[in-house]
CSV table of C-alpha atoms and ligand atoms in Angstrom, one decimal:
chain,number,residue,atom,x,y,z
A,241,MET,CA,0.0,0.0,0.0
A,242,VAL,CA,2.8,2.4,0.9
A,243,GLU,CA,4.6,1.9,-2.4
A,244,ARG,CA,1.4,2.5,-4.3
A,245,LEU,CA,0.8,5.7,-2.3
A,246,ARG,CA,4.3,6.8,-3.2
A,247,SER,CA,3.6,6.1,-6.9
A,248,GLN,CA,0.4,8.1,-6.5
A,249,GLY,CA,2.4,11.2,-5.5
A,250,ILE,CA,2.4,11.1,-1.7
A,251,VAL,CA,5.8,12.4,-0.6
A,252,ASP,CA,5.6,13.0,3.2
A,253,GLU,CA,7.7,10.1,4.6
A,254,LYS,CA,6.3,10.5,8.1
A,255,VAL,CA,2.8,10.0,6.7
A,256,LEU,CA,3.9,7.0,4.6
A,257,SER,CA,5.7,5.4,7.5
A,258,VAL,CA,2.7,5.8,9.9
A,259,MET,CA,0.3,4.4,7.3
A,260,GLY,CA,2.7,1.5,6.8
A,261,ALA,CA,2.6,0.8,10.6
A,262,ILE,CA,-1.2,1.1,11.4
A,263,PRO,CA,-3.2,-2.0,10.3
A,264,ARG,CA,-6.2,-0.8,8.3
A,265,HIS,CA,-8.1,-4.1,8.2
A,266,VAL,CA,-9.0,-3.8,11.9
A,267,PHE,CA,-11.1,-0.8,11.1
A,268,ILE,CA,-13.5,-2.6,8.7
A,269,GLU,CA,-15.9,-5.6,8.7
A,270,GLU,CA,-14.2,-9.0,8.4
A,271,ALA,CA,-15.9,-9.7,5.2
A,272,LEU,CA,-14.2,-6.8,3.5
A,273,ALA,CA,-10.8,-7.2,5.2
A,274,SER,CA,-9.1,-8.7,2.2
A,275,ARG,CA,-9.7,-5.4,0.4
A,276,ALA,CA,-8.4,-3.3,3.3
A,277,TYR,CA,-5.2,-2.2,1.6
A,278,ASP,CA,-6.7,-1.5,-1.9
A,279,ASP,CA,-7.2,2.1,-2.8
A,280,PHE,CA,-10.9,2.2,-2.2
A,281,SER,CA,-13.2,3.8,0.3
A,282,LEU,CA,-15.2,1.0,1.8
A,283,PRO,CA,-18.6,0.9,3.6
A,284,ILE,CA,-18.6,0.8,7.4
A,285,ASN,CA,-21.7,0.7,9.5
A,286,TYR,CA,-24.5,3.3,9.7
A,287,GLY,CA,-24.2,4.2,6.0
A,288,GLN,CA,-20.8,5.7,6.3
A,289,THR,CA,-17.4,4.9,4.7
A,290,ILE,CA,-13.7,4.6,5.5
A,291,SER,CA,-11.8,7.0,3.3
A,292,SER,CA,-9.4,5.5,0.7
A,293,PRO,CA,-5.7,5.2,1.7
A,294,TRP,CA,-4.8,7.9,-0.9
A,295,ILE,CA,-7.3,10.4,0.6
A,296,VAL,CA,-6.1,9.8,4.1
A,297,ALA,CA,-2.4,10.2,3.0
A,298,ARG,CA,-3.1,13.3,0.9
A,299,MET,CA,-5.2,15.1,3.5
A,300,SER,CA,-2.6,14.3,6.2
A,301,GLU,CA,0.3,15.6,4.2
A,302,LEU,CA,-1.6,18.8,3.3
A,303,LEU,CA,-2.5,19.3,7.0
A,304,LEU,CA,1.1,18.8,8.3
A,305,ALA,CA,2.9,20.6,5.6
A,306,ASN,CA,6.2,19.4,7.1
A,307,THR,CA,5.5,21.2,10.4
A,308,ASP,CA,5.0,19.9,14.0
A,309,LEU,CA,1.4,20.3,15.0
A,310,ASP,CA,0.3,20.4,18.6
A,311,LYS,CA,-3.5,20.3,18.6
A,312,ILE,CA,-5.8,19.4,15.8
A,313,LEU,CA,-9.5,19.0,15.3
A,314,GLU,CA,-11.0,16.2,13.0
A,315,ILE,CA,-14.7,16.4,12.0
A,316,GLY,CA,-16.1,12.9,11.2
A,317,THR,CA,-14.3,10.3,13.3
A,318,GLY,CA,-16.1,7.4,11.4
A,319,CYS,CA,-14.3,4.1,12.1
A,320,GLY,CA,-11.3,6.0,13.5
A,321,TYR,CA,-8.6,5.0,10.9
A,322,HIS,CA,-7.7,8.5,10.0
A,323,THR,CA,-7.8,9.5,13.7
A,324,ALA,CA,-5.3,6.7,14.4
A,325,VAL,CA,-3.0,7.9,11.6
A,326,LEU,CA,-3.2,11.5,12.9
A,327,SER,CA,-2.5,10.4,16.5
A,328,ARG,CA,1.0,9.4,15.4
A,329,LEU,CA,1.7,12.6,13.6
A,330,VAL,CA,0.5,15.3,16.0
A,331,ARG,CA,0.5,15.8,19.8
A,332,GLU,CA,-3.2,15.9,20.5
A,333,VAL,CA,-6.2,14.9,18.2
A,334,TYR,CA,-9.7,16.1,19.0
A,335,SER,CA,-12.3,14.3,16.9
A,336,LEU,CA,-16.1,14.8,16.6
A,337,GLU,CA,-18.6,12.3,15.3
A,338,ARG,CA,-22.4,12.8,15.0
A,339,ILE,CA,-23.5,9.1,15.0
A,340,GLY,CA,-23.4,7.9,18.7
A,341,PRO,CA,-23.2,4.1,18.2
A,342,LEU,CA,-20.6,4.4,15.5
A,343,LEU,CA,-18.5,6.5,17.9
A,344,THR,CA,-18.9,4.0,20.7
A,345,ASN,CA,-17.5,1.2,18.5
A,346,THR,CA,-14.6,3.4,17.4
A,347,ARG,CA,-13.9,4.4,21.0
A,348,ILE,CA,-13.5,0.7,22.0
A,349,ARG,CA,-11.3,0.0,18.9
A,350,LEU,CA,-8.9,2.9,19.5
A,351,HIS,CA,-8.7,2.2,23.2
A,352,LYS,CA,-7.7,-1.4,22.5
A,353,MET,CA,-5.0,-0.1,20.2
A,354,GLN,CA,-3.7,1.9,23.2
A,355,ILE,CA,-3.9,5.2,21.4
A,356,ASN,CA,-4.1,7.8,24.2
A,357,ASN,CA,-3.5,11.2,22.7
A,358,ILE,CA,-7.0,11.4,21.2
A,359,HIS,CA,-10.2,13.0,22.6
A,360,LEU,CA,-13.4,11.7,21.0
A,361,LYS,CA,-16.7,13.6,21.4
A,362,HIS,CA,-20.2,12.8,20.2
A,363,ALA,CA,-21.2,16.1,18.7
A,364,ASP,CA,-22.3,18.0,15.6
A,365,GLY,CA,-19.1,19.1,13.9
A,366,PHE,CA,-20.7,22.2,12.4
A,367,HIS,CA,-20.2,23.8,15.8
A,368,GLY,CA,-16.5,22.8,16.1
A,369,PHE,CA,-15.1,22.4,19.6
A,370,SER,CA,-15.0,25.9,21.0
A,371,GLU,CA,-13.9,24.9,24.5
A,372,VAL,CA,-10.5,23.6,23.1
A,373,ALA,CA,-10.0,26.1,20.2
A,374,PRO,CA,-8.0,27.5,18.6
A,375,PHE,CA,-6.5,24.5,16.6
A,376,ASP,CA,-3.3,24.4,14.7
A,377,ALA,CA,-5.2,22.5,12.0
A,378,ILE,CA,-8.7,21.3,11.2
A,379,ILE,CA,-9.6,18.4,9.0
A,380,MET,CA,-13.2,17.7,7.9
A,381,THR,CA,-13.9,14.3,6.4
A,382,ALA,CA,-17.5,14.9,5.2
A,383,VAL,CA,-18.5,17.3,2.4
A,384,THR,CA,-20.4,20.6,2.6
A,385,ALA,CA,-21.2,23.2,-0.1
A,386,HIS,CA,-19.6,25.9,2.1
A,387,VAL,CA,-17.0,25.7,4.8
A,388,PRO,CA,-18.7,26.1,8.2
A,389,SER,CA,-17.8,29.6,9.5
A,390,LEU,CA,-17.6,28.5,13.1
A,391,LEU,CA,-14.7,26.1,12.1
A,392,LEU,CA,-12.8,28.9,10.5
A,393,GLU,CA,-13.1,31.0,13.7
A,394,GLN,CA,-11.6,28.0,15.6
A,395,LEU,CA,-8.5,27.9,13.4
A,396,ALA,CA,-5.4,29.5,14.9
A,397,VAL,CA,-3.5,32.2,13.1
A,398,GLY,CA,-1.0,30.3,11.0
A,399,GLY,CA,-3.3,27.3,10.9
A,400,ARG,CA,-4.5,25.1,8.0
A,401,MET,CA,-7.8,23.5,7.3
A,402,VAL,CA,-8.3,20.7,4.8
A,403,PHE,CA,-11.7,19.6,3.7
A,404,PRO,CA,-13.9,18.5,0.7
A,405,LYS,CA,-16.2,21.1,-0.7
A,406,GLY,CA,-18.9,21.1,-3.3
A,407,SER,CA,-22.2,19.5,-4.1
A,408,ARG,CA,-22.5,17.7,-7.5
A,409,LYS,CA,-18.7,17.9,-8.0
A,410,GLN,CA,-16.5,17.9,-4.9
A,411,HIS,CA,-12.9,19.2,-4.6
A,412,LEU,CA,-10.3,19.0,-1.8
A,413,CYS,CA,-9.7,22.5,-0.4
A,414,LEU,CA,-6.9,23.9,1.7
A,415,ILE,CA,-7.5,27.1,3.7
A,416,GLU,CA,-4.5,28.9,5.3
A,417,ARG,CA,-5.1,31.5,7.9
A,418,ASP,CA,-2.6,34.4,8.5
A,419,SER,CA,-2.9,37.4,10.7
A,420,LYS,CA,-5.0,39.3,8.1
A,421,SER,CA,-7.0,36.8,6.1
A,422,PHE,CA,-7.9,33.3,4.9
A,423,THR,CA,-6.4,32.0,1.6
A,424,GLU,CA,-8.2,29.1,-0.1
A,425,THR,CA,-6.6,26.7,-2.6
A,426,VAL,CA,-8.8,24.3,-4.6
A,427,LEU,CA,-7.1,20.9,-5.3
A,428,GLU,CA,-8.1,17.4,-6.6
A,429,GLU,CA,-11.6,16.2,-7.3
A,430,VAL,CA,-12.9,13.9,-4.5
A,431,ASN,CA,-15.9,12.0,-3.4
A,432,PHE,CA,-17.1,12.2,0.3
A,433,VAL,CA,-20.2,11.4,2.2
A,434,PRO,CA,-22.2,14.5,3.2
A,435,MET,CA,-21.8,16.5,6.4
A,436,LEU,CA,-25.2,16.4,8.1
A,437,SER,CA,-26.3,18.5,11.0
A,438,GLY,CA,-27.6,17.3,14.4
A,439,VAL,CA,-26.5,14.2,16.3
A,440,VAL,CA,-27.8,10.5,16.1
A,441,ARG,CA,-28.1,9.0,19.5
A,442,ARG,CA,-28.9,5.3,18.6
B,69,LIG,N1,-12.4,9.9,9.0
B,69,LIG,C1,-13.0,8.7,8.5
B,69,LIG,C2,-14.0,9.1,7.4
B,69,LIG,C3,-15.4,9.0,7.9
B,69,LIG,S1,-16.7,9.3,6.8
B,69,LIG,C4,-12.0,7.7,8.0
B,69,LIG,O1,-11.0,7.6,8.6
B,69,LIG,O2,-12.3,6.9,7.2
B,69,LIG,C5,-17.3,10.8,7.4
B,69,LIG,C6,-17.9,10.8,8.8
B,69,LIG,O3,-18.3,12.1,9.1
B,69,LIG,C7,-19.1,9.8,9.0
B,69,LIG,O4,-18.8,9.0,10.1
B,69,LIG,C8,-20.2,10.8,9.4
B,69,LIG,O5,-21.1,10.2,10.3
B,69,LIG,C9,-19.5,12.0,9.9
B,69,LIG,N2,-20.2,13.2,9.9
B,69,LIG,C10,-21.0,13.7,9.0
B,69,LIG,N3,-21.6,14.9,9.4
B,69,LIG,C11,-21.0,15.2,10.6
B,69,LIG,C12,-21.2,16.3,11.5
B,69,LIG,N4,-22.0,17.3,11.3
B,69,LIG,N5,-20.5,16.2,12.7
B,69,LIG,C13,-19.6,15.2,12.9
B,69,LIG,N6,-19.5,14.1,12.1
B,69,LIG,C14,-20.2,14.1,11.0
């Protein structure tokens, strides 16, 4: 998988080595485990997906940009694979998921893997995590037509946000915040599940 990611243009060696070390098959159903290292997004429970390895790698390298990050926010924990990857690349990961039972399963899985620098919360990511903000970086793993303004407010000056944007066609976007403004760069075409508001309790 790592060699394929390299051939697909991923250059951040830290990202590649972490993705080589974290088993991806433990995040998906046993019936699909044989496809865990192919470059597909795969279905998980509750109508959601695990992002493809290339997406996880690409978003991670855009987020890191060869810097050391202290505190980041992920919107859309899902099965927790990307959360686990990020936990090895930054000091503290905060991650929000709107589907309660999905988050419960993920919490158990990540606990078993003894990943301790993550903070999972059952919440609607549209509101961000104001108690802990500002964040050095924010990653959103579900798509919206417009970037939620509350998330931009929670990005530190000098911070970066990576997310998919669009409706019929979606693109990966990078927003960089400096002391005066936000600069947006539109990147590759992608395909994500929608960002939905409100939380699902069971
Ligand atoms: N990061 C995951 C990808 C998960 S798919 C991975 O590693 O594969 C996107 C996730 O975003 C889904 O679990 C979905 O339930 C969640 N999501 C959608 N809208 C949300 C919202 N408003 N707040 C929090 N999570 C949300």
